[in-house]
Amino acid sequence: MNNIVTTDRLTKQYKSFIAVNNVSLHIRKGSIYGFLGPNGAGKSTTMKMLLGLTAPTSGSFTIDAKQFPADRIAILKEIGSFIESPSFYANLTGRENLDIIRRILGLPGNAVDDALELVGLSEFGDRLAKKYSLGMKQRLGLAGALLGRPPILILDEPTNGLDPSGIHEIRNLIKSLPHLYDCTVLISSHMLSEIELMADDIGILNHGRLLFEGSLDDLRLHALASGFAADNLEDMFLSMIEKDNLNKKQRARL
Ligand SMILES: Nc1ncnc2c1ncn2[C@@H]1O[C@H](COP(=O)(O)OP(=O)(O)OP(=O)(O)O)[C@@H](O)[C@H]1O
Ligand SMILES: [Mg+2]
């Protein structure tokens, strides 16, 4: 299989607390990979390590044949990212904010309009970022990630705070990206029901450990084998997490 991102036993420890525990991910080129887990599971921490924003305690990763840590800078050039709530210059317009990123990346002037159009913000490009609604800020963050049309997109809960029609729209946009410009998407969420409509593959994280990795079809088979309805994967996901939480408590008592 042609994996564009692989992590090898990636681990992040804060003092005695292990936020990411020996996580080995396999992300296929051109796929949308849904990274799922409840609050505090370690999704953002894993993504931050891939982006060089926090250093792994142990383990390593490879992105597009470039190995961390030796090829750190080259890796960054491959990735467009949206991590948690992106911040902007409040007193600049959406367009001006994107223009700053565009200049840093050395892209042509029309890249900003393209990105605004892609996320449905063309109409509001000249409004100050501080006057954007939450959903508009999310879209601006996504536009920033897409600016350089990077081969890999890392999106940390990009639909957070969007209304249902906004979620639908952004989901369709993300779904179209691999075909639109041949990229690979790693996207995190709390909800399987949201991710299953766009992802090809799924990784489920809980307490820093990877509980499941595979295609959506694998997950449906896994659901059936575990006695869950394959058309309601959310129930199985929640029960998988509950079971793991119970195991963790039992381990702690021993
Ligand atoms: N700088 C830090 N120092 C100590 N602990 C941290 C630090 N950053 C994150 N953590 C802890 O690591 C764990 C994983 O956090 P992380 O933000 O990766 O979770 P997440 O899966 O993204 O959760 P959410 O869905 O709430 O965004 C949490 O328990 C968090 O408190
Ligand atoms: Mg997070």
Short mmCIF file of C-alpha atoms and ligand atoms in Angstrom, two decimals:
data_model
loop_
_atom_site.label_atom_id
_atom_site.label_comp_id
_atom_site.label_asym_id
_atom_site.label_seq_id
_atom_site.Cartn_x
_atom_site.Cartn_y
_atom_site.Cartn_z
CA MET A 1 0.00 0.00 0.00
CA ASN A 2 1.24 3.49 -0.87
CA ASN A 3 1.28 5.35 2.45
CA ILE A 4 2.12 9.05 2.34
CA VAL A 5 2.17 9.40 6.14
CA THR A 6 3.30 6.74 8.58
CA THR A 7 4.03 7.14 12.24
CA ASP A 8 6.11 4.62 14.13
CA ARG A 9 5.25 4.20 17.82
CA LEU A 10 4.83 7.95 18.19
CA THR A 11 4.69 8.93 21.86
CA LYS A 12 4.26 12.16 23.79
CA GLN A 13 4.69 12.22 27.52
CA TYR A 14 4.07 15.21 29.79
CA LYS A 15 5.79 14.45 33.12
CA SER A 16 4.12 11.20 34.23
CA PHE A 17 1.15 11.60 31.85
CA ILE A 18 1.24 9.90 28.46
CA ALA A 19 -0.88 11.93 26.02
CA VAL A 20 0.05 9.86 22.92
CA ASN A 21 1.10 6.29 23.49
CA ASN A 22 2.96 4.29 20.81
CA VAL A 23 0.71 5.38 17.97
CA SER A 24 1.48 3.88 14.55
CA LEU A 25 -0.66 5.41 11.81
CA HIS A 26 -0.77 4.46 8.14
CA ILE A 27 -2.30 7.09 5.88
CA ARG A 28 -2.74 6.15 2.23
CA LYS A 29 -1.88 8.66 -0.47
CA GLY A 30 -4.99 10.35 -1.83
CA SER A 31 -7.20 9.18 1.00
CA ILE A 32 -9.23 10.98 3.64
CA TYR A 33 -8.20 9.61 7.02
CA GLY A 34 -10.61 10.21 9.89
CA PHE A 35 -8.85 10.55 13.24
CA LEU A 36 -11.44 9.90 15.92
CA GLY A 37 -11.47 10.06 19.66
CA PRO A 38 -13.16 11.70 22.65
CA ASN A 39 -11.90 14.88 24.37
CA GLY A 40 -8.33 14.49 25.55
CA ALA A 41 -7.67 11.34 23.47
CA GLY A 42 -4.51 12.85 21.99
CA LYS A 43 -5.66 13.84 18.50
CA SER A 44 -4.38 17.41 18.57
CA THR A 45 -1.14 16.36 20.24
CA THR A 46 -0.49 13.79 17.48
CA MET A 47 -1.23 16.37 14.80
CA LYS A 48 1.01 18.93 16.49
CA MET A 49 3.88 16.45 16.47
CA LEU A 50 3.41 15.90 12.72
CA LEU A 51 3.56 19.67 12.26
CA GLY A 52 6.67 20.09 14.39
CA LEU A 53 4.74 22.17 16.94
CA THR A 54 5.63 19.82 19.78
CA ALA A 55 8.46 17.30 19.94
CA PRO A 56 7.74 13.58 20.30
CA THR A 57 9.11 11.93 23.46
CA SER A 58 9.84 8.83 21.39
CA GLY A 59 8.94 7.29 18.05
CA SER A 60 9.21 8.86 14.63
CA PHE A 61 7.26 9.51 11.46
CA THR A 62 7.68 9.69 7.71
CA ILE A 63 5.81 12.11 5.48
CA ASP A 64 6.09 11.74 1.72
CA ALA A 65 9.33 9.75 2.09
CA LYS A 66 10.80 12.43 4.37
CA GLN A 67 11.84 11.25 7.79
CA PHE A 68 11.37 13.14 11.06
CA PRO A 69 13.46 14.68 12.59
CA ALA A 70 16.12 14.94 9.86
CA ASP A 71 13.77 16.34 7.18
CA ARG A 72 11.73 18.56 9.50
CA ILE A 73 11.71 21.66 7.30
CA ALA A 74 11.01 19.75 4.10
CA ILE A 75 8.08 18.04 5.85
CA LEU A 76 6.53 21.38 6.82
CA LYS A 77 6.50 22.50 3.20
CA GLU A 78 4.28 19.54 2.34
CA ILE A 79 1.55 20.27 4.85
CA GLY A 80 -1.33 22.72 5.06
CA SER A 81 -2.85 22.77 8.49
CA PHE A 82 -5.74 23.90 10.58
CA ILE A 83 -5.13 23.27 14.28
CA GLU A 84 -7.88 23.89 16.81
CA SER A 85 -9.19 27.47 16.54
CA PRO A 86 -6.89 29.28 14.12
CA SER A 87 -5.90 32.80 15.08
CA PHE A 88 -5.83 35.80 12.77
CA TYR A 89 -4.99 39.45 12.83
CA ALA A 90 -8.33 40.79 14.06
CA ASN A 91 -7.85 44.25 12.55
CA LEU A 92 -7.07 42.95 9.08
CA THR A 93 -9.64 41.66 6.61
CA GLY A 94 -9.95 37.99 5.71
CA ARG A 95 -8.26 38.71 2.39
CA GLU A 96 -5.38 40.60 4.06
CA ASN A 97 -4.86 37.76 6.52
CA LEU A 98 -4.62 35.25 3.68
CA ASP A 99 -2.34 37.58 1.75
CA ILE A 100 0.21 37.43 4.58
CA ILE A 101 0.31 33.63 4.34
CA ARG A 102 0.43 33.87 0.54
CA ARG A 103 3.52 36.09 0.67
CA ILE A 104 5.27 33.83 3.14
CA LEU A 105 4.61 30.90 0.82
CA GLY A 106 5.65 32.92 -2.24
CA LEU A 107 2.41 32.23 -4.13
CA PRO A 108 0.85 34.28 -6.95
CA GLY A 109 -1.72 36.99 -6.10
CA ASN A 110 -4.73 35.05 -7.36
CA ALA A 111 -4.11 32.27 -4.80
CA VAL A 112 -6.01 34.28 -2.17
CA ASP A 113 -9.13 34.72 -4.30
CA ASP A 114 -9.01 31.03 -5.25
CA ALA A 115 -8.86 30.00 -1.60
CA LEU A 116 -11.66 32.41 -0.59
CA GLU A 117 -13.81 31.04 -3.37
CA LEU A 118 -13.05 27.44 -2.43
CA VAL A 119 -14.35 27.92 1.12
CA GLY A 120 -17.30 30.13 0.16
CA LEU A 121 -15.94 33.37 1.62
CA SER A 122 -15.52 35.46 -1.55
CA GLU A 123 -18.35 37.76 -0.53
CA PHE A 124 -16.77 38.46 2.88
CA GLY A 125 -13.12 38.74 1.93
CA ASP A 126 -13.03 42.46 2.68
CA ARG A 127 -14.65 42.24 6.12
CA LEU A 128 -12.39 42.56 9.17
CA ALA A 129 -11.53 39.18 10.69
CA LYS A 130 -12.78 40.37 14.10
CA LYS A 131 -16.21 40.83 12.56
CA TYR A 132 -16.32 37.27 11.23
CA SER A 133 -18.77 34.80 12.75
CA LEU A 134 -17.30 31.61 14.24
CA GLY A 135 -18.17 29.67 11.09
CA MET A 136 -16.55 32.32 8.91
CA LYS A 137 -13.38 32.10 11.02
CA GLN A 138 -13.33 28.34 10.53
CA ARG A 139 -13.64 28.84 6.80
CA LEU A 140 -10.85 31.41 6.80
CA GLY A 141 -8.67 28.90 8.68
CA LEU A 142 -9.43 26.30 6.06
CA ALA A 143 -8.65 28.78 3.28
CA GLY A 144 -5.26 29.40 4.93
CA ALA A 145 -4.55 25.67 5.00
CA LEU A 146 -5.50 25.30 1.34
CA LEU A 147 -3.60 28.33 0.03
CA GLY A 148 -0.51 26.58 -1.22
CA ARG A 149 -2.51 23.52 -2.39
CA PRO A 150 -0.29 21.34 -0.22
CA PRO A 151 -0.12 17.58 -0.86
CA ILE A 152 -1.13 16.90 2.73
CA LEU A 153 -3.79 18.64 4.77
CA ILE A 154 -4.02 18.26 8.52
CA LEU A 155 -7.37 19.50 9.77
CA ASP A 156 -8.11 19.47 13.48
CA GLU A 157 -11.89 19.56 13.89
CA PRO A 158 -12.49 21.95 11.01
CA THR A 159 -16.27 21.85 11.41
CA ASN A 160 -16.20 22.90 15.07
CA GLY A 161 -18.77 25.62 15.65
CA LEU A 162 -20.32 25.44 12.20
CA ASP A 163 -24.09 25.26 11.74
CA PRO A 164 -25.56 22.14 10.08
CA SER A 165 -25.53 23.61 6.60
CA GLY A 166 -21.98 24.86 7.15
CA ILE A 167 -20.91 21.38 8.28
CA HIS A 168 -22.52 19.89 5.19
CA GLU A 169 -20.80 22.39 2.93
CA ILE A 170 -17.33 22.03 4.48
CA ARG A 171 -17.71 18.26 4.49
CA ASN A 172 -18.48 18.29 0.76
CA LEU A 173 -15.52 20.59 0.17
CA ILE A 174 -13.13 18.34 2.10
CA LYS A 175 -14.52 15.28 0.34
CA SER A 176 -13.81 16.84 -3.04
CA LEU A 177 -10.22 17.87 -2.25
CA PRO A 178 -8.32 14.63 -3.05
CA HIS A 179 -9.86 14.64 -6.56
CA LEU A 180 -9.68 18.39 -6.96
CA TYR A 181 -5.94 18.66 -6.50
CA ASP A 182 -4.60 15.27 -5.57
CA CYS A 183 -4.06 15.76 -1.85
CA THR A 184 -4.31 13.54 1.22
CA VAL A 185 -6.38 14.66 4.21
CA LEU A 186 -5.98 13.83 7.89
CA ILE A 187 -9.04 15.11 9.71
CA SER A 188 -9.97 14.78 13.38
CA SER A 189 -13.39 14.61 14.97
CA HIS A 190 -15.26 13.42 18.06
CA MET A 191 -18.04 11.96 16.01
CA LEU A 192 -17.84 8.93 13.81
CA SER A 193 -21.19 9.85 12.24
CA GLU A 194 -19.61 13.06 10.91
CA ILE A 195 -16.44 11.42 9.68
CA GLU A 196 -17.93 8.32 8.11
CA LEU A 197 -19.56 10.42 5.41
CA MET A 198 -16.20 11.53 4.07
CA ALA A 199 -13.40 9.27 5.31
CA ASP A 200 -11.91 6.30 3.50
CA ASP A 201 -9.96 5.10 6.52
CA ILE A 202 -10.42 5.56 10.24
CA GLY A 203 -8.11 5.61 13.24
CA ILE A 204 -9.72 5.51 16.70
CA LEU A 205 -7.76 6.95 19.58
CA ASN A 206 -8.56 6.77 23.31
CA HIS A 207 -6.30 7.80 26.19
CA GLY A 208 -3.48 8.21 23.70
CA ARG A 209 -3.72 4.66 22.35
CA LEU A 210 -4.86 3.60 18.88
CA LEU A 211 -7.78 1.20 19.39
CA PHE A 212 -8.58 0.63 15.74
CA GLU A 213 -7.16 1.42 12.34
CA GLY A 214 -8.61 0.38 9.01
CA SER A 215 -11.00 1.17 6.21
CA LEU A 216 -14.65 2.03 6.84
CA ASP A 217 -15.52 -1.39 5.41
CA ASP A 218 -13.18 -3.04 7.93
CA LEU A 219 -14.94 -1.05 10.64
CA ARG A 220 -18.37 -2.23 9.46
CA LEU A 221 -17.15 -5.84 9.52
CA HIS A 222 -15.69 -5.25 12.95
CA ALA A 223 -19.05 -3.83 14.06
CA LEU A 224 -20.97 -6.84 12.78
CA ALA A 225 -18.50 -9.24 14.40
CA SER A 226 -18.92 -7.39 17.71
CA GLY A 227 -22.71 -7.56 17.51
CA PHE A 228 -23.40 -3.97 16.41
CA ALA A 229 -25.48 -2.82 13.46
CA ALA A 230 -23.15 -1.93 10.60
CA ASP A 231 -25.39 1.02 9.71
CA ASN A 232 -24.91 2.58 13.13
CA LEU A 233 -21.20 2.74 13.66
CA GLU A 234 -21.48 5.53 16.23
CA ASP A 235 -22.90 3.08 18.80
CA MET A 236 -20.01 0.74 18.24
CA PHE A 237 -17.50 3.57 18.44
CA LEU A 238 -18.94 4.74 21.77
CA SER A 239 -19.01 1.23 23.15
CA MET A 240 -15.40 0.65 22.02
CA ILE A 241 -14.37 3.74 23.98
CA GLU A 242 -16.45 2.73 27.02
CA LYS A 243 -14.92 -0.74 27.05
CA ASP A 244 -11.41 0.68 26.82
CA ASN A 245 -12.16 3.13 29.65
CA LEU A 246 -13.34 0.23 31.79
CA ASN A 247 -10.20 -1.79 30.97
CA LYS A 248 -8.05 1.19 31.88
CA LYS A 249 -9.77 1.51 35.25
CA GLN A 250 -9.29 -2.21 35.89
CA ARG A 251 -5.62 -2.00 34.93
CA ALA A 252 -5.21 0.96 37.29
CA ARG A 253 -6.70 -1.05 40.19
CA LEU A 254 -4.23 -3.92 39.72
N1 LIG B 1 1.21 21.11 27.15
C1 LIG B 1 0.59 20.14 27.81
N2 LIG B 1 0.97 19.80 29.08
C2 LIG B 1 0.35 18.81 29.74
N3 LIG B 1 -0.66 18.06 29.23
C3 LIG B 1 -1.06 18.35 27.98
C4 LIG B 1 -0.46 19.39 27.21
N4 LIG B 1 -1.08 19.42 26.00
C5 LIG B 1 -2.02 18.45 26.02
N5 LIG B 1 -2.01 17.81 27.21
C6 LIG B 1 -2.88 16.69 27.61
O1 LIG B 1 -2.78 15.67 26.65
C7 LIG B 1 -4.04 15.01 26.49
C8 LIG B 1 -4.39 14.98 25.02
O2 LIG B 1 -4.74 16.28 24.61
P1 LIG B 1 -5.18 16.62 23.11
O3 LIG B 1 -5.39 18.08 23.04
O4 LIG B 1 -4.20 16.00 22.19
O5 LIG B 1 -6.56 15.82 23.00
P2 LIG B 1 -7.62 15.85 21.82
O6 LIG B 1 -7.88 14.43 21.43
O7 LIG B 1 -7.21 16.79 20.78
O8 LIG B 1 -8.91 16.38 22.60
P3 LIG B 1 -10.10 17.35 22.10
O9 LIG B 1 -11.06 16.48 21.40
O10 LIG B 1 -10.65 17.87 23.38
O11 LIG B 1 -9.52 18.42 21.25
C9 LIG B 1 -5.03 15.77 27.36
O12 LIG B 1 -5.21 15.07 28.57
C10 LIG B 1 -4.35 17.11 27.59
O13 LIG B 1 -4.73 17.68 28.82
MG MG B 2 -8.02 18.52 20.01
#
